[in-house]
Amino acid sequence: MNQAEFAKAINQGLGRAIQHLQTHDATPYLAAIEYACLNNTAYDPQCEATRDAYLFEIIQLTGQSAYFLDRITRHLFLAEEYDDLAQLYRLTRMFVQIDFPETRKVLYERFDKFVTEKEMGGSDGSPWHRGMITKFSEELIILDSLDAVLWITNRLGQELNKQEDYYIDDSVLYEANEHFGKNEVANTLTDLAATNPNISAYTKELQAQEQKRTSHQPNKTNRKRNFESYKEFKQKLLNYEGDIPPYIPIGWSNRVNWGNKQSANEDTAVFNEAATDLLQTKEPRLLTAYLRIFWRNPFPLGCEPLFPFTKHDDEEVVEAALDALAHFEHPTIRELAVTNLQRKEHIASAINMLTKNFHEGDFQLIADALTAVASGDDWHDVGWVFHRGLMKSHLSPEAADCLIMLYENTPCSNCRLEFIKFMNQTNTLPNWIIEEGCFDCDPEIRQFCKELSIVQSEKNFTHHESRITNHESRVNL
């Protein structure tokens, strides 16, 4: 495995990186390992499993733990990205637990520094700040149990006594309760609050927050959702400066389905009104936004009015129109899908359109088109529509080549697990994927592949025993 191949493998979290280091010198790959440790390379860290255990296993295989600990702890005080910091903190905690107990103080120093870091949110109550306090607290509690809880609450209480508007929430207490039980934590803090002014300030602030929530909590039977009407949403689009992010129209259209309706048919009326406005819109930026309303909701006026937009001069309009057409079964839609795959254009949208317009042999057409996919975002888009739509509707061994290409290139471990499962369901899962999957960064993939490996071993053993029995029977005859 050359350096580029190794870098790609470790950044994706593939098990082959660990397999390779088990039998090869790590020296050529140290830069790639360091990069993956200092930068969280998960495609969506919020949704994917953490990679600290995977990376720590790789570090152990290098035989240079002290070097990596030095680089990680240095960067722990320099990193500014939320997910990078969380990974660095978890890795440092693992070092403390395994080989370097003296590094414990670094974790506490980093927590202490973060509590007052204004440039990173600090006391302004931003989600970034709240989330980081929670992440750091989780690791300290894992490391030092109830002693960590007392240190954290004392430190946050100390800041509360300095700044009346310093923000805290109950996330630390929640983590503590999960580990030790609500009664034990509450009793301990209550006892200490009597003599410790910092813990007293901490507990009083949480009590005040709870009282405020209780007194302002609306009657659940009368509570209404904060639903943005179509008129309000339309005005937002018209007033929006610059490109309109896809999540705005997609998110609003999703909320229509659970919004506060006056009647059961209100959502239909809303989408009809949006469809009418779409057909009267000329400006590409607004037109794209209107089309994205119908990414998950069928266009109520049928597919024919959307066909002209697939020939629009603006590529974003074209792609949004193709995605809206995926809800329909129609010969013209199939023709559009096939043409785009042959041209290797709008590949994700083309695959999406084939879900309801599929013909035998289309998997080969898709495999040929996948050779043109380049970026990680594009691989994720293609993989998403492939496993969320096409494979669920057309499960077939003929998809094997596509699934292996997607497995090799998707930046998302969640999608990778889906591809493995589909290959297993169609009896096309190669042994080498099962073997390297046992070392994947994703614990669920590891578990799935280990279970498959055990089943495979049992089958091989049974087959071997059967051959011996047959051989002995022939000898006895």
Coordinates of C-alpha atoms in Angstrom, one line a residue:
M1 CA 0.0 0.0 0.0
N2 CA 1.5 3.3 -1.0
Q3 CA 1.3 6.5 1.0
A4 CA -1.7 7.9 -1.0
E5 CA -3.7 4.7 -0.6
F6 CA -2.9 4.6 3.1
A7 CA -4.0 8.2 3.6
K8 CA -7.3 7.6 1.8
A9 CA -7.9 4.4 3.9
I10 CA -7.3 6.0 7.3
N11 CA -9.2 9.2 6.4
Q12 CA -12.2 7.0 5.4
G13 CA -11.7 4.8 8.5
L14 CA -11.2 1.6 6.6
G15 CA -9.9 -1.5 8.4
R16 CA -7.2 -2.1 5.8
A17 CA -5.1 0.7 7.4
I18 CA -4.8 -1.4 10.6
Q19 CA -4.3 -4.6 8.7
H20 CA -1.4 -3.1 6.8
L21 CA 0.4 -1.8 9.9
Q22 CA 0.1 -5.2 11.5
T23 CA 2.7 -6.5 9.0
H24 CA 4.5 -3.3 7.7
D25 CA 6.7 -0.6 9.1
A26 CA 4.6 2.5 9.9
T27 CA 7.4 5.1 9.1
P28 CA 6.2 5.9 5.6
Y29 CA 2.7 6.6 6.9
L30 CA 3.4 8.8 10.0
A31 CA 2.3 12.0 8.3
A32 CA -1.0 10.5 7.2
I33 CA -1.6 9.1 10.7
E34 CA -0.8 12.4 12.3
Y35 CA -3.2 14.2 10.0
A36 CA -6.1 11.8 10.8
C37 CA -5.4 12.2 14.5
L38 CA -5.3 16.0 14.5
N39 CA -8.2 16.5 12.1
N40 CA -11.5 14.7 12.5
T41 CA -11.9 13.2 9.0
A42 CA -15.4 11.7 9.5
Y43 CA -17.8 12.9 6.8
D44 CA -20.5 13.8 9.3
P45 CA -19.0 13.6 12.8
Q46 CA -22.4 14.4 14.4
C47 CA -24.0 11.3 12.9
E48 CA -21.0 8.9 12.5
A49 CA -19.3 6.9 15.3
T50 CA -16.3 8.5 16.9
R51 CA -12.9 7.3 15.5
D52 CA -10.7 7.7 18.6
A53 CA -10.5 3.9 19.4
Y54 CA -9.6 3.2 15.7
L55 CA -6.9 5.9 15.7
F56 CA -5.6 4.8 19.0
E57 CA -5.2 1.3 17.8
I58 CA -3.3 2.6 14.8
I59 CA -1.0 4.7 17.0
Q60 CA -0.2 1.7 19.2
L61 CA 0.9 -0.2 16.0
T62 CA 3.4 2.5 15.1
G63 CA 5.4 2.0 18.3
Q64 CA 5.7 5.8 18.6
S65 CA 3.0 6.6 21.2
A66 CA 5.1 9.3 22.9
Y67 CA 5.5 11.1 19.6
F68 CA 1.8 11.1 18.9
L69 CA 0.9 12.1 22.4
D70 CA 3.1 15.1 22.2
R71 CA 1.6 16.2 18.8
I72 CA -2.0 15.6 20.1
T73 CA -1.6 17.4 23.4
R74 CA 0.1 20.4 21.6
H75 CA -2.8 20.6 19.1
L76 CA -5.3 20.2 21.8
F77 CA -4.5 23.8 22.8
L78 CA -4.4 25.1 19.2
A79 CA -7.4 23.4 17.5
E80 CA -10.4 25.6 16.9
E81 CA -12.8 23.2 15.2
Y82 CA -15.4 21.6 17.5
D83 CA -15.1 18.0 16.1
D84 CA -11.3 18.2 16.0
L85 CA -11.1 19.3 19.6
A86 CA -13.5 16.5 20.7
Q87 CA -11.4 13.9 19.0
L88 CA -8.2 15.2 20.4
Y89 CA -9.6 15.3 23.9
R90 CA -10.8 11.7 23.7
L91 CA -7.5 10.5 22.3
T92 CA -5.6 12.2 25.2
R93 CA -7.9 10.5 27.7
M94 CA -7.1 7.2 26.2
F95 CA -3.4 7.8 26.5
V96 CA -3.9 8.7 30.2
Q97 CA -5.8 5.4 30.8
I98 CA -3.3 3.2 29.0
D99 CA 0.3 4.4 29.2
F100 CA 0.6 8.0 30.3
P101 CA -1.2 8.8 33.6
E102 CA 0.9 11.9 34.1
T103 CA -0.9 13.5 31.1
R104 CA -4.1 13.7 33.2
K105 CA -3.3 17.2 34.2
V106 CA -3.4 18.3 30.5
L107 CA -7.1 17.3 30.3
Y108 CA -7.9 19.4 33.3
E109 CA -5.8 22.3 32.1
R110 CA -7.6 22.2 28.7
F111 CA -11.0 22.1 30.4
D112 CA -10.0 25.0 32.6
K113 CA -8.8 27.1 29.7
F114 CA -11.9 26.4 27.7
V115 CA -14.2 27.6 30.5
T116 CA -13.0 31.2 30.0
E117 CA -12.2 31.2 26.2
K118 CA -14.2 34.1 24.9
E119 CA -13.1 33.7 21.3
M120 CA -14.5 30.2 21.2
G121 CA -17.9 31.1 22.7
G122 CA -16.9 30.9 26.4
S123 CA -19.5 32.5 28.5
D124 CA -21.8 33.7 25.7
G125 CA -24.0 30.6 25.9
S126 CA -23.5 29.5 22.3
P127 CA -24.1 25.9 21.3
W128 CA -20.4 25.5 20.5
H129 CA -19.6 26.4 24.1
R130 CA -22.3 24.2 25.7
G131 CA -21.4 21.2 23.5
M132 CA -17.7 21.4 24.2
I133 CA -18.2 21.6 28.0
T134 CA -20.4 18.5 27.6
K135 CA -17.8 16.6 25.6
F136 CA -14.9 17.4 27.9
S137 CA -17.1 16.5 30.9
E138 CA -17.9 13.1 29.4
E139 CA -14.2 12.2 29.1
L140 CA -13.2 13.4 32.5
I141 CA -16.1 11.5 34.1
I142 CA -15.0 8.3 32.2
L143 CA -11.5 8.9 33.5
D144 CA -12.0 10.0 37.1
S145 CA -15.6 9.1 38.0
L146 CA -17.3 11.2 40.7
D147 CA -14.1 13.1 41.5
A148 CA -14.3 14.6 38.1
V149 CA -17.9 15.6 38.6
L150 CA -17.0 17.5 41.7
W151 CA -14.1 19.2 40.1
I152 CA -16.2 20.3 37.1
T153 CA -19.1 21.6 39.1
N154 CA -16.7 23.4 41.4
R155 CA -14.9 25.0 38.4
L156 CA -18.2 26.1 36.7
G157 CA -19.5 27.3 40.0
Q158 CA -16.4 29.4 40.5
E159 CA -17.0 31.1 37.1
L160 CA -20.6 31.7 38.1
N161 CA -19.4 33.5 41.2
K162 CA -17.2 35.7 39.0
Q163 CA -19.8 36.4 36.3
E164 CA -23.5 36.5 37.1
D165 CA -24.4 36.0 33.4
Y166 CA -22.0 33.0 32.9
Y167 CA -24.0 30.3 31.1
I168 CA -24.3 26.7 32.3
D169 CA -26.8 24.0 31.6
D170 CA -27.6 20.6 33.2
S171 CA -25.5 18.6 30.7
V172 CA -22.7 17.8 33.2
L173 CA -25.3 16.7 35.8
Y174 CA -27.0 14.6 33.2
E175 CA -23.8 12.8 32.3
A176 CA -23.1 12.3 36.0
N177 CA -26.5 10.9 36.7
E178 CA -26.1 8.5 33.8
H179 CA -22.9 7.1 35.3
F180 CA -23.6 7.1 39.0
G181 CA -27.4 7.5 39.5
K182 CA -29.4 10.6 40.2
N183 CA -29.7 10.1 43.9
E184 CA -26.0 9.6 44.6
V185 CA -25.0 12.7 42.6
A186 CA -27.7 14.9 44.1
N187 CA -26.9 13.9 47.6
T188 CA -23.2 14.4 47.2
L189 CA -23.6 17.9 45.6
T190 CA -26.1 18.9 48.3
D191 CA -23.8 17.9 51.1
L192 CA -20.8 19.8 49.5
A193 CA -22.9 22.9 48.6
A194 CA -23.3 23.5 52.4
T195 CA -19.6 24.3 52.7
N196 CA -18.4 25.0 49.1
P197 CA -19.6 28.3 47.7
N198 CA -18.8 27.3 44.1
I199 CA -20.8 24.1 44.1
S200 CA -23.6 26.0 45.9
A201 CA -23.6 28.6 43.1
Y202 CA -23.7 25.7 40.5
T203 CA -26.7 23.9 42.2
K204 CA -28.6 27.1 42.8
E205 CA -28.3 28.1 39.1
L206 CA -29.6 24.8 37.9
Q207 CA -32.5 25.0 40.4
A208 CA -33.4 28.4 39.2
Q209 CA -33.3 27.2 35.6
E210 CA -35.6 24.3 36.5
Q211 CA -38.1 26.6 38.2
K212 CA -38.1 28.9 35.2
R213 CA -38.8 26.1 32.8
T214 CA -41.6 24.7 35.0
S215 CA -43.3 28.1 35.5
H216 CA -43.1 28.9 31.8
Q217 CA -44.0 25.5 30.4
P218 CA -47.1 25.8 28.2
N219 CA -50.1 23.5 28.6
K220 CA -49.3 20.5 26.3
T221 CA -52.9 20.2 25.2
N222 CA -52.9 23.8 23.9
R223 CA -49.4 24.0 22.6
K224 CA -49.0 24.9 19.0
R225 CA -46.0 24.3 16.7
N226 CA -44.1 27.3 15.5
F227 CA -45.0 26.7 11.9
E228 CA -44.0 29.1 9.1
S229 CA -46.9 29.7 6.7
Y230 CA -46.3 29.6 3.0
K231 CA -46.8 33.4 2.8
E232 CA -44.0 33.9 5.4
F233 CA -41.8 31.3 3.7
K234 CA -42.3 32.9 0.3
Q235 CA -41.3 36.3 1.6
K236 CA -38.2 34.8 3.2
L237 CA -37.2 33.4 -0.3
L238 CA -37.9 36.8 -2.0
N239 CA -35.9 38.7 0.6
Y240 CA -33.0 36.2 0.8
E241 CA -29.6 37.7 -0.3
G242 CA -27.3 35.4 -2.2
D243 CA -27.7 31.8 -3.0
I244 CA -30.5 30.1 -1.1
P245 CA -29.1 27.0 0.8
P246 CA -31.0 23.7 -0.1
Y247 CA -31.9 23.1 3.5
I248 CA -34.2 26.1 3.6
P249 CA -36.8 24.9 1.0
I250 CA -36.3 21.2 1.9
G251 CA -36.7 21.9 5.6
W252 CA -39.8 24.0 5.2
S253 CA -41.5 21.5 2.9
N254 CA -40.8 18.8 5.5
R255 CA -42.4 20.9 8.2
V256 CA -45.5 21.4 6.2
N257 CA -46.3 17.7 6.9
W258 CA -46.3 18.2 10.7
G259 CA -47.3 21.9 10.9
N260 CA -50.2 23.3 12.7
K261 CA -53.0 22.7 10.1
Q262 CA -56.5 24.2 10.0
S263 CA -57.7 21.2 7.9
A264 CA -56.5 17.8 6.6
N265 CA -56.1 19.3 3.1
E266 CA -54.1 22.3 4.1
D267 CA -50.8 20.8 3.1
T268 CA -52.1 20.0 -0.4
A269 CA -53.3 23.5 -0.8
V270 CA -49.9 24.8 0.3
F271 CA -48.0 22.7 -2.2
N272 CA -50.5 23.6 -5.0
E273 CA -49.8 27.3 -4.3
A274 CA -46.0 26.7 -4.3
A275 CA -46.3 24.7 -7.6
T276 CA -48.2 27.6 -9.2
D277 CA -45.6 30.1 -8.1
L278 CA -42.8 27.8 -9.3
L279 CA -44.2 27.8 -12.9
Q280 CA -44.4 31.6 -12.9
T281 CA -40.8 32.1 -11.6
K282 CA -38.0 32.9 -14.0
E283 CA -35.1 33.9 -11.8
P284 CA -32.8 30.8 -11.5
R285 CA -31.9 31.2 -7.8
L286 CA -35.6 31.4 -6.8
L287 CA -36.6 28.7 -9.3
T288 CA -34.0 26.3 -7.8
A289 CA -35.4 26.9 -4.3
Y290 CA -39.0 26.3 -5.5
L291 CA -38.0 23.1 -7.2
R292 CA -36.3 21.9 -4.0
I293 CA -39.6 22.1 -2.2
F294 CA -40.5 19.0 -4.2
W295 CA -37.4 17.0 -3.4
R296 CA -39.3 14.9 -0.9
N297 CA -42.9 15.9 -1.7
P298 CA -44.3 15.0 -5.2
F299 CA -45.1 17.9 -7.5
P300 CA -48.9 18.2 -7.3
L301 CA -49.4 19.1 -11.0
G302 CA -47.8 16.0 -12.4
C303 CA -44.4 15.5 -14.0
E304 CA -45.0 17.1 -17.5
P305 CA -44.7 20.8 -16.3
L306 CA -41.3 20.0 -14.9
F307 CA -39.7 18.7 -18.1
P308 CA -38.8 22.1 -19.6
F309 CA -36.7 22.9 -16.5
T310 CA -34.4 19.9 -17.3
K311 CA -33.2 21.9 -20.3
H312 CA -32.6 25.1 -18.4
D313 CA -29.3 27.0 -18.8
D314 CA -28.6 26.9 -15.0
E315 CA -27.2 23.6 -13.9
E316 CA -28.7 23.9 -10.4
V317 CA -32.1 24.4 -11.8
V318 CA -31.6 21.3 -14.0
E319 CA -30.5 19.2 -11.0
A320 CA -33.3 20.3 -8.8
A321 CA -35.8 19.5 -11.6
L322 CA -34.4 16.1 -12.1
D323 CA -34.6 15.4 -8.3
A324 CA -38.3 16.5 -8.4
L325 CA -39.0 14.2 -11.2
A326 CA -37.8 11.1 -9.2
H327 CA -41.2 10.8 -7.6
F328 CA -42.8 9.8 -11.0
E329 CA -42.8 6.8 -13.3
H330 CA -42.7 8.0 -16.9
P331 CA -40.8 7.0 -20.1
T332 CA -39.4 10.5 -20.5
I333 CA -38.0 10.4 -17.0
R334 CA -36.3 7.1 -17.7
E335 CA -34.9 8.5 -20.8
L336 CA -33.5 11.5 -18.9
A337 CA -31.9 9.2 -16.3
V338 CA -30.2 7.0 -18.9
T339 CA -29.0 10.0 -20.9
N340 CA -27.4 11.6 -17.9
L341 CA -25.8 8.3 -16.8
Q342 CA -24.4 7.9 -20.3
R343 CA -23.0 11.4 -20.3
K344 CA -21.9 10.9 -16.7
E345 CA -23.7 14.0 -15.6
H346 CA -26.0 14.6 -12.6
I347 CA -25.3 11.0 -11.6
A348 CA -27.0 11.0 -8.2
S349 CA -30.2 12.5 -9.7
A350 CA -30.1 10.0 -12.5
I351 CA -29.9 7.1 -10.1
N352 CA -32.7 8.6 -8.1
M353 CA -34.9 8.8 -11.2
L354 CA -34.2 5.1 -12.0
T355 CA -35.7 4.0 -8.7
K356 CA -39.2 4.2 -10.2
N357 CA -38.1 3.7 -13.8
F358 CA -35.7 0.7 -13.5
H359 CA -35.0 -1.8 -16.2
E360 CA -32.8 -4.9 -16.2
G361 CA -29.2 -4.1 -16.9
D362 CA -29.3 -0.6 -15.3
F363 CA -26.7 -1.6 -12.7
Q364 CA -24.0 -1.9 -15.3
L365 CA -25.0 1.5 -16.7
I366 CA -24.7 3.0 -13.2
A367 CA -21.3 1.2 -12.6
D368 CA -19.9 2.8 -15.8
A369 CA -21.1 6.2 -14.7
L370 CA -19.6 5.9 -11.2
T371 CA -16.1 5.9 -12.8
A372 CA -16.6 9.7 -13.3
V373 CA -17.4 10.5 -9.7
A374 CA -14.5 12.4 -8.1
S375 CA -15.2 14.3 -4.9
G376 CA -16.2 13.0 -1.5
D377 CA -19.4 15.0 -1.5
D378 CA -20.4 13.5 -4.9
W379 CA -19.7 10.0 -3.7
H380 CA -21.8 10.6 -0.7
D381 CA -24.7 12.0 -2.7
V382 CA -24.5 9.0 -5.1
G383 CA -24.3 6.5 -2.3
W384 CA -27.2 8.0 -0.4
V385 CA -29.7 7.7 -3.2
F386 CA -28.3 4.3 -4.2
H387 CA -28.9 2.7 -0.8
R388 CA -31.8 4.8 0.4
G389 CA -33.9 4.3 -2.8
L390 CA -32.6 2.1 -5.6
M391 CA -31.3 -0.9 -3.6
K392 CA -34.4 -1.0 -1.3
S393 CA -36.6 -1.3 -4.4
H394 CA -34.4 -3.4 -6.6
L395 CA -32.2 -5.7 -4.4
S396 CA -30.1 -7.7 -6.8
P397 CA -26.7 -9.5 -7.0
E398 CA -26.2 -7.5 -10.2
A399 CA -25.5 -4.4 -8.0
A400 CA -22.3 -6.0 -6.7
D401 CA -19.9 -3.9 -8.8
C402 CA -21.7 -0.7 -7.8
L403 CA -21.7 -1.6 -4.2
I404 CA -18.0 -2.4 -4.1
M405 CA -17.2 0.9 -5.8
L406 CA -19.4 2.8 -3.3
Y407 CA -17.8 0.9 -0.4
E408 CA -14.3 1.9 -1.6
N409 CA -15.1 5.5 -2.1
T410 CA -17.8 6.7 0.2
P411 CA -16.5 9.1 2.9
C412 CA -19.3 8.1 5.3
S413 CA -19.1 5.1 7.5
N414 CA -22.9 4.9 8.0
C415 CA -23.3 4.5 4.2
R416 CA -20.4 2.0 4.1
L417 CA -22.3 -0.2 6.6
E418 CA -25.4 -0.1 4.3
F419 CA -23.4 -1.2 1.3
I420 CA -21.9 -4.1 3.3
K421 CA -25.3 -5.2 4.4
F422 CA -26.7 -5.1 0.9
M423 CA -23.8 -7.2 -0.4
N424 CA -24.4 -9.7 2.4
Q425 CA -28.1 -9.9 1.5
T426 CA -27.3 -10.6 -2.1
N427 CA -24.5 -13.1 -1.3
T428 CA -21.9 -11.0 -3.0
L429 CA -19.9 -9.8 0.0
P430 CA -16.3 -10.6 -0.6
N431 CA -14.2 -12.2 2.2
W432 CA -11.7 -9.4 2.0
I433 CA -14.3 -6.9 3.0
I434 CA -15.4 -9.1 5.9
E435 CA -11.8 -9.4 7.0
E436 CA -10.9 -5.7 6.9
G437 CA -14.4 -4.8 8.2
C438 CA -13.3 -6.4 11.5
F439 CA -10.9 -3.5 11.9
D440 CA -13.2 -0.7 10.6
C441 CA -13.4 2.6 12.5
D442 CA -17.2 2.1 12.9
P443 CA -18.0 -0.3 15.8
E444 CA -21.2 -1.4 14.2
I445 CA -19.3 -2.5 11.0
R446 CA -16.7 -4.3 13.2
Q447 CA -19.4 -6.2 15.0
F448 CA -21.3 -7.1 11.9
C449 CA -18.2 -8.4 10.1
K450 CA -17.0 -10.3 13.2
E451 CA -20.3 -12.0 13.4
L452 CA -20.1 -12.9 9.7
S453 CA -16.5 -14.1 10.2
I454 CA -17.6 -16.5 13.0
V455 CA -20.5 -17.8 10.8
Q456 CA -18.1 -18.3 7.9
S457 CA -15.6 -20.1 10.2
E458 CA -18.3 -22.4 11.5
K459 CA -19.4 -23.2 7.9
N460 CA -15.8 -24.0 6.9
F461 CA -15.3 -26.2 9.9
T462 CA -18.6 -28.1 9.3
H463 CA -17.6 -28.5 5.6
H464 CA -14.1 -29.7 6.6
E465 CA -15.6 -32.2 9.1
S466 CA -18.0 -33.4 6.5
R467 CA -15.2 -34.1 4.0
I468 CA -13.3 -36.1 6.7
T469 CA -16.3 -38.2 7.5
N470 CA -16.9 -38.9 3.8
H471 CA -13.3 -39.8 3.3
E472 CA -13.4 -42.2 6.3
S473 CA -16.6 -43.8 5.0
R474 CA -15.0 -44.5 1.6
V475 CA -11.9 -45.9 3.3
N476 CA -14.0 -48.3 5.5
L477 CA -15.8 -49.5 2.4

